[in-house]
Amino acid sequence: MYNRCIKRFFDILSSGLGIAILSPVLALLALLIKLDSPGPVFFKQKRVGIHKSHFMIYKFRTMRTDAPHDTPTAQLSDPEKYITRTGKFLRKTSLDELPQLFNIFKGEMSVIGPRPALWNQYDLLAERDKYGANDVRPGLTGWAQINGRDELPIEVKASLDGEYVKKMNIFFDIRCLFGTVLAVLLHKGVVEGDTNQK
């Protein structure tokens, strides 16, 4: 009942209000991106949604157009050579994720849930299958995001996603939301580059 009705109502309301209130900020960031480097304002990428369906996720573009498209940033050996000046700021503040408010409003994502995997992250998807974490809408933020984010091994990340699915209710979502605000302010768990390299 919560996941199907109440949670979806909250997603529509919060994303709609977010788009309306933050529209001047979205416009300003779009202008900064265009002035900083040639290319589109938005970065679109195929991600895995509920029941392993596919959708195009929206982000503000933070890299040059010649950056590898379907490779997680944490797996790049030298991501700094691709990240733009504006992109560094957007990533540090997580403002590059704001366009996902449109994904939430459309019903492809939720405010809280497991972060949507890339279509080719088969290892992560297989681990999430063990916990039913592929059968809920992916989120703008989630339990794994506030407990390590990029620093987490795939097995641990999937386990935390499963813990979220098991405990999912309005109080746990509120806990994740406040935890996200704290994590963003402290820049916790953000790793640029291949986490397996020394």
PDB file of C-alpha atoms in Angstrom:
ATOM      1  CA  MET A   1       0.000   0.000   0.000  1.00  0.00           C
ATOM      2  CA  TYR A   2       2.768   2.458   0.955  1.00  0.00           C
ATOM      3  CA  ASN A   3       4.963   1.697  -2.074  1.00  0.00           C
ATOM      4  CA  ARG A   4       2.101   1.659  -4.577  1.00  0.00           C
ATOM      5  CA  CYS A   5       0.054   4.665  -3.434  1.00  0.00           C
ATOM      6  CA  ILE A   6       1.463   6.879  -0.680  1.00  0.00           C
ATOM      7  CA  LYS A   7       5.071   6.764  -1.864  1.00  0.00           C
ATOM      8  CA  ARG A   8       4.083   7.510  -5.464  1.00  0.00           C
ATOM      9  CA  PHE A   9       1.889  10.440  -4.359  1.00  0.00           C
ATOM     10  CA  PHE A  10       4.821  11.855  -2.381  1.00  0.00           C
ATOM     11  CA  ASP A  11       7.099  11.398  -5.406  1.00  0.00           C
ATOM     12  CA  ILE A  12       4.751  13.302  -7.730  1.00  0.00           C
ATOM     13  CA  LEU A  13       4.164  16.087  -5.222  1.00  0.00           C
ATOM     14  CA  SER A  14       7.812  16.558  -4.203  1.00  0.00           C
ATOM     15  CA  SER A  15       9.243  16.337  -7.738  1.00  0.00           C
ATOM     16  CA  GLY A  16       6.588  18.694  -9.126  1.00  0.00           C
ATOM     17  CA  LEU A  17       7.225  21.264  -6.420  1.00  0.00           C
ATOM     18  CA  GLY A  18      10.978  20.785  -6.796  1.00  0.00           C
ATOM     19  CA  ILE A  19      10.861  21.469 -10.532  1.00  0.00           C
ATOM     20  CA  ALA A  20       8.713  24.575 -10.033  1.00  0.00           C
ATOM     21  CA  ILE A  21      10.707  26.044  -7.146  1.00  0.00           C
ATOM     22  CA  LEU A  22      14.154  25.190  -8.514  1.00  0.00           C
ATOM     23  CA  SER A  23      13.473  26.223 -12.119  1.00  0.00           C
ATOM     24  CA  PRO A  24      15.641  29.394 -11.812  1.00  0.00           C
ATOM     25  CA  VAL A  25      18.487  27.296 -10.408  1.00  0.00           C
ATOM     26  CA  LEU A  26      18.090  24.714 -13.186  1.00  0.00           C
ATOM     27  CA  ALA A  27      18.207  27.494 -15.789  1.00  0.00           C
ATOM     28  CA  LEU A  28      21.316  29.064 -14.239  1.00  0.00           C
ATOM     29  CA  LEU A  29      23.168  25.733 -14.076  1.00  0.00           C
ATOM     30  CA  ALA A  30      22.224  25.007 -17.687  1.00  0.00           C
ATOM     31  CA  LEU A  31      23.716  28.363 -18.723  1.00  0.00           C
ATOM     32  CA  LEU A  32      26.948  27.701 -16.811  1.00  0.00           C
ATOM     33  CA  ILE A  33      27.331  24.303 -18.482  1.00  0.00           C
ATOM     34  CA  LYS A  34      26.872  25.797 -21.956  1.00  0.00           C
ATOM     35  CA  LEU A  35      29.383  28.577 -21.255  1.00  0.00           C
ATOM     36  CA  ASP A  36      31.954  26.154 -19.827  1.00  0.00           C
ATOM     37  CA  SER A  37      32.255  23.554 -22.593  1.00  0.00           C
ATOM     38  CA  PRO A  38      30.717  22.665 -25.957  1.00  0.00           C
ATOM     39  CA  GLY A  39      27.992  20.043 -25.947  1.00  0.00           C
ATOM     40  CA  PRO A  40      24.487  19.443 -24.608  1.00  0.00           C
ATOM     41  CA  VAL A  41      23.291  20.655 -21.201  1.00  0.00           C
ATOM     42  CA  PHE A  42      21.871  17.287 -20.220  1.00  0.00           C
ATOM     43  CA  PHE A  43      23.544  13.910 -20.084  1.00  0.00           C
ATOM     44  CA  LYS A  44      21.224  10.998 -20.873  1.00  0.00           C
ATOM     45  CA  GLN A  45      22.120   7.394 -20.139  1.00  0.00           C
ATOM     46  CA  LYS A  46      20.312   4.055 -20.219  1.00  0.00           C
ATOM     47  CA  ARG A  47      19.642   2.809 -16.698  1.00  0.00           C
ATOM     48  CA  VAL A  48      17.737  -0.075 -15.114  1.00  0.00           C
ATOM     49  CA  GLY A  49      14.358   0.694 -13.580  1.00  0.00           C
ATOM     50  CA  ILE A  50      11.701  -1.279 -11.731  1.00  0.00           C
ATOM     51  CA  HIS A  51      11.541  -4.991 -12.690  1.00  0.00           C
ATOM     52  CA  LYS A  52      14.734  -4.444 -14.722  1.00  0.00           C
ATOM     53  CA  SER A  53      12.992  -2.308 -17.337  1.00  0.00           C
ATOM     54  CA  HIS A  54      15.162   0.312 -19.035  1.00  0.00           C
ATOM     55  CA  PHE A  55      14.777   4.089 -19.049  1.00  0.00           C
ATOM     56  CA  MET A  56      16.901   7.134 -19.865  1.00  0.00           C
ATOM     57  CA  ILE A  57      18.170   8.909 -16.773  1.00  0.00           C
ATOM     58  CA  TYR A  58      18.732  12.671 -16.887  1.00  0.00           C
ATOM     59  CA  LYS A  59      21.692  14.475 -15.368  1.00  0.00           C
ATOM     60  CA  PHE A  60      23.432  17.757 -15.937  1.00  0.00           C
ATOM     61  CA  ARG A  61      26.468  17.072 -18.111  1.00  0.00           C
ATOM     62  CA  THR A  62      29.648  17.211 -16.033  1.00  0.00           C
ATOM     63  CA  MET A  63      32.117  15.716 -18.525  1.00  0.00           C
ATOM     64  CA  ARG A  64      33.423  16.510 -21.962  1.00  0.00           C
ATOM     65  CA  THR A  65      31.553  14.918 -24.842  1.00  0.00           C
ATOM     66  CA  ASP A  66      34.452  12.529 -25.582  1.00  0.00           C
ATOM     67  CA  ALA A  67      34.177  10.826 -22.161  1.00  0.00           C
ATOM     68  CA  PRO A  68      33.295   7.088 -22.141  1.00  0.00           C
ATOM     69  CA  HIS A  69      29.493   6.929 -22.106  1.00  0.00           C
ATOM     70  CA  ASP A  70      28.556   3.643 -20.404  1.00  0.00           C
ATOM     71  CA  THR A  71      31.377   3.357 -17.881  1.00  0.00           C
ATOM     72  CA  PRO A  72      30.781   4.320 -14.225  1.00  0.00           C
ATOM     73  CA  THR A  73      33.033   7.217 -13.245  1.00  0.00           C
ATOM     74  CA  ALA A  74      34.451   5.171 -10.360  1.00  0.00           C
ATOM     75  CA  GLN A  75      35.842   2.694 -12.923  1.00  0.00           C
ATOM     76  CA  LEU A  76      37.689   5.276 -15.025  1.00  0.00           C
ATOM     77  CA  SER A  77      41.450   5.328 -14.492  1.00  0.00           C
ATOM     78  CA  ASP A  78      41.698   9.109 -14.921  1.00  0.00           C
ATOM     79  CA  PRO A  79      38.266  10.779 -14.743  1.00  0.00           C
ATOM     80  CA  GLU A  80      39.738  14.216 -13.988  1.00  0.00           C
ATOM     81  CA  LYS A  81      40.782  14.670 -17.621  1.00  0.00           C
ATOM     82  CA  TYR A  82      37.136  14.436 -18.679  1.00  0.00           C
ATOM     83  CA  ILE A  83      35.393  16.407 -15.915  1.00  0.00           C
ATOM     84  CA  THR A  84      34.719  20.056 -16.750  1.00  0.00           C
ATOM     85  CA  ARG A  85      35.251  22.958 -14.344  1.00  0.00           C
ATOM     86  CA  THR A  86      31.523  23.381 -13.836  1.00  0.00           C
ATOM     87  CA  GLY A  87      31.223  19.605 -13.632  1.00  0.00           C
ATOM     88  CA  LYS A  88      33.549  19.475 -10.610  1.00  0.00           C
ATOM     89  CA  PHE A  89      31.275  21.865  -8.746  1.00  0.00           C
ATOM     90  CA  LEU A  90      28.105  20.031  -9.800  1.00  0.00           C
ATOM     91  CA  ARG A  91      29.498  16.670  -8.713  1.00  0.00           C
ATOM     92  CA  LYS A  92      30.823  17.958  -5.398  1.00  0.00           C
ATOM     93  CA  THR A  93      27.430  19.433  -4.524  1.00  0.00           C
ATOM     94  CA  SER A  94      25.391  16.641  -6.215  1.00  0.00           C
ATOM     95  CA  LEU A  95      23.553  19.324  -8.211  1.00  0.00           C
ATOM     96  CA  ASP A  96      24.170  17.277 -11.363  1.00  0.00           C
ATOM     97  CA  GLU A  97      21.420  14.928 -10.128  1.00  0.00           C
ATOM     98  CA  LEU A  98      18.674  17.601 -10.099  1.00  0.00           C
ATOM     99  CA  PRO A  99      17.288  16.765 -13.583  1.00  0.00           C
ATOM    100  CA  GLN A 100      16.227  13.394 -12.158  1.00  0.00           C
ATOM    101  CA  LEU A 101      13.276  15.258 -10.679  1.00  0.00           C
ATOM    102  CA  PHE A 102      11.792  14.825 -14.172  1.00  0.00           C
ATOM    103  CA  ASN A 103      12.445  11.049 -14.019  1.00  0.00           C
ATOM    104  CA  ILE A 104      10.647  10.962 -10.665  1.00  0.00           C
ATOM    105  CA  PHE A 105       7.680  12.963 -11.938  1.00  0.00           C
ATOM    106  CA  LYS A 106       7.365  10.607 -14.936  1.00  0.00           C
ATOM    107  CA  GLY A 107       7.295   7.565 -12.642  1.00  0.00           C
ATOM    108  CA  GLU A 108      10.631   6.089 -13.751  1.00  0.00           C
ATOM    109  CA  MET A 109      12.243   6.795 -10.393  1.00  0.00           C
ATOM    110  CA  SER A 110      11.359   7.541  -6.799  1.00  0.00           C
ATOM    111  CA  VAL A 111      12.861  10.062  -4.401  1.00  0.00           C
ATOM    112  CA  ILE A 112      14.139   7.225  -2.203  1.00  0.00           C
ATOM    113  CA  GLY A 113      15.239   3.827  -3.499  1.00  0.00           C
ATOM    114  CA  PRO A 114      18.269   1.899  -4.778  1.00  0.00           C
ATOM    115  CA  ARG A 115      20.299   4.014  -7.181  1.00  0.00           C
ATOM    116  CA  PRO A 116      19.540   2.981 -10.787  1.00  0.00           C
ATOM    117  CA  ALA A 117      22.256   0.712 -12.157  1.00  0.00           C
ATOM    118  CA  LEU A 118      23.746   1.072 -15.599  1.00  0.00           C
ATOM    119  CA  TRP A 119      22.239  -1.389 -18.076  1.00  0.00           C
ATOM    120  CA  ASN A 120      25.600  -3.218 -18.265  1.00  0.00           C
ATOM    121  CA  GLN A 121      26.288  -3.509 -14.519  1.00  0.00           C
ATOM    122  CA  TYR A 122      25.324  -7.171 -14.614  1.00  0.00           C
ATOM    123  CA  ASP A 123      27.195  -8.027 -11.392  1.00  0.00           C
ATOM    124  CA  LEU A 124      25.281  -5.414  -9.398  1.00  0.00           C
ATOM    125  CA  LEU A 125      21.946  -6.439 -10.932  1.00  0.00           C
ATOM    126  CA  ALA A 126      22.616 -10.107 -10.118  1.00  0.00           C
ATOM    127  CA  GLU A 127      23.390  -9.243  -6.491  1.00  0.00           C
ATOM    128  CA  ARG A 128      20.265  -7.091  -6.216  1.00  0.00           C
ATOM    129  CA  ASP A 129      18.167  -9.987  -7.520  1.00  0.00           C
ATOM    130  CA  LYS A 130      19.041 -11.881  -4.339  1.00  0.00           C
ATOM    131  CA  TYR A 131      17.271  -9.226  -2.269  1.00  0.00           C
ATOM    132  CA  GLY A 132      14.393  -8.191  -4.535  1.00  0.00           C
ATOM    133  CA  ALA A 133      16.021  -4.783  -4.976  1.00  0.00           C
ATOM    134  CA  ASN A 134      15.367  -4.787  -8.733  1.00  0.00           C
ATOM    135  CA  ASP A 135      11.618  -4.936  -8.111  1.00  0.00           C
ATOM    136  CA  VAL A 136      11.196  -1.441  -6.680  1.00  0.00           C
ATOM    137  CA  ARG A 137      11.578   1.942  -8.362  1.00  0.00           C
ATOM    138  CA  PRO A 138      15.183   3.173  -8.247  1.00  0.00           C
ATOM    139  CA  GLY A 139      15.746   6.357  -6.311  1.00  0.00           C
ATOM    140  CA  LEU A 140      17.412   9.731  -6.458  1.00  0.00           C
ATOM    141  CA  THR A 141      19.031   8.661  -3.206  1.00  0.00           C
ATOM    142  CA  GLY A 142      18.833   5.648  -0.941  1.00  0.00           C
ATOM    143  CA  TRP A 143      20.073   3.668   2.035  1.00  0.00           C
ATOM    144  CA  ALA A 144      23.299   2.600   0.302  1.00  0.00           C
ATOM    145  CA  GLN A 145      23.955   6.203  -0.754  1.00  0.00           C
ATOM    146  CA  ILE A 146      24.175   7.400   2.840  1.00  0.00           C
ATOM    147  CA  ASN A 147      26.209   4.405   3.975  1.00  0.00           C
ATOM    148  CA  GLY A 148      29.208   4.647   1.707  1.00  0.00           C
ATOM    149  CA  ARG A 149      28.044   5.467  -1.822  1.00  0.00           C
ATOM    150  CA  ASP A 150      30.967   5.031  -4.296  1.00  0.00           C
ATOM    151  CA  GLU A 151      33.203   3.494  -1.638  1.00  0.00           C
ATOM    152  CA  LEU A 152      31.059   0.368  -1.227  1.00  0.00           C
ATOM    153  CA  PRO A 153      31.855  -3.013  -2.803  1.00  0.00           C
ATOM    154  CA  ILE A 154      29.031  -4.309  -5.011  1.00  0.00           C
ATOM    155  CA  GLU A 155      28.049  -7.050  -2.545  1.00  0.00           C
ATOM    156  CA  VAL A 156      27.687  -4.565   0.315  1.00  0.00           C
ATOM    157  CA  LYS A 157      25.817  -2.047  -1.825  1.00  0.00           C
ATOM    158  CA  ALA A 158      23.318  -4.704  -2.964  1.00  0.00           C
ATOM    159  CA  SER A 159      22.874  -5.908   0.610  1.00  0.00           C
ATOM    160  CA  LEU A 160      22.048  -2.372   1.770  1.00  0.00           C
ATOM    161  CA  ASP A 161      19.613  -2.013  -1.125  1.00  0.00           C
ATOM    162  CA  GLY A 162      17.977  -5.227   0.056  1.00  0.00           C
ATOM    163  CA  GLU A 163      17.809  -3.895   3.599  1.00  0.00           C
ATOM    164  CA  TYR A 164      15.992  -0.834   2.273  1.00  0.00           C
ATOM    165  CA  VAL A 165      13.443  -2.972   0.400  1.00  0.00           C
ATOM    166  CA  LYS A 166      12.807  -5.009   3.546  1.00  0.00           C
ATOM    167  CA  LYS A 167      12.350  -1.966   5.794  1.00  0.00           C
ATOM    168  CA  MET A 168      10.678   0.348   3.266  1.00  0.00           C
ATOM    169  CA  ASN A 169       8.129   2.632   4.941  1.00  0.00           C
ATOM    170  CA  ILE A 170       7.546   6.352   5.354  1.00  0.00           C
ATOM    171  CA  PHE A 171       9.734   6.642   8.454  1.00  0.00           C
ATOM    172  CA  PHE A 172      12.664   4.861   6.816  1.00  0.00           C
ATOM    173  CA  ASP A 173      12.311   7.072   3.740  1.00  0.00           C
ATOM    174  CA  ILE A 174      12.426  10.183   5.926  1.00  0.00           C
ATOM    175  CA  ARG A 175      15.535   8.800   7.633  1.00  0.00           C
ATOM    176  CA  CYS A 176      17.172   8.286   4.212  1.00  0.00           C
ATOM    177  CA  LEU A 177      16.189  11.786   3.116  1.00  0.00           C
ATOM    178  CA  PHE A 178      17.744  13.495   6.137  1.00  0.00           C
ATOM    179  CA  GLY A 179      20.782  11.214   5.895  1.00  0.00           C
ATOM    180  CA  THR A 180      21.236  12.297   2.288  1.00  0.00           C
ATOM    181  CA  VAL A 181      21.208  15.991   3.205  1.00  0.00           C
ATOM    182  CA  LEU A 182      23.950  15.335   5.760  1.00  0.00           C
ATOM    183  CA  ALA A 183      25.983  13.190   3.347  1.00  0.00           C
ATOM    184  CA  VAL A 184      25.808  15.865   0.617  1.00  0.00           C
ATOM    185  CA  LEU A 185      26.838  18.639   3.010  1.00  0.00           C
ATOM    186  CA  LEU A 186      29.810  16.562   4.190  1.00  0.00           C
ATOM    187  CA  HIS A 187      30.612  15.212   0.681  1.00  0.00           C
ATOM    188  CA  LYS A 188      30.661  11.703   2.107  1.00  0.00           C
ATOM    189  CA  GLY A 189      31.370   8.647  -0.035  1.00  0.00           C
ATOM    190  CA  VAL A 190      32.182  10.376  -3.334  1.00  0.00           C
ATOM    191  CA  VAL A 191      35.065   8.689  -5.158  1.00  0.00           C
ATOM    192  CA  GLU A 192      36.274   9.799  -8.584  1.00  0.00           C
ATOM    193  CA  GLY A 193      38.233   7.166 -10.497  1.00  0.00           C
ATOM    194  CA  ASP A 194      38.922   3.458 -10.359  1.00  0.00           C
ATOM    195  CA  THR A 195      38.382   2.366  -6.761  1.00  0.00           C
ATOM    196  CA  ASN A 196      40.415  -0.785  -7.422  1.00  0.00           C
ATOM    197  CA  GLN A 197      43.574   1.095  -8.274  1.00  0.00           C
ATOM    198  CA  LYS A 198      46.157   2.034  -5.718  1.00  0.00           C
TER     199      LYS A 198
END
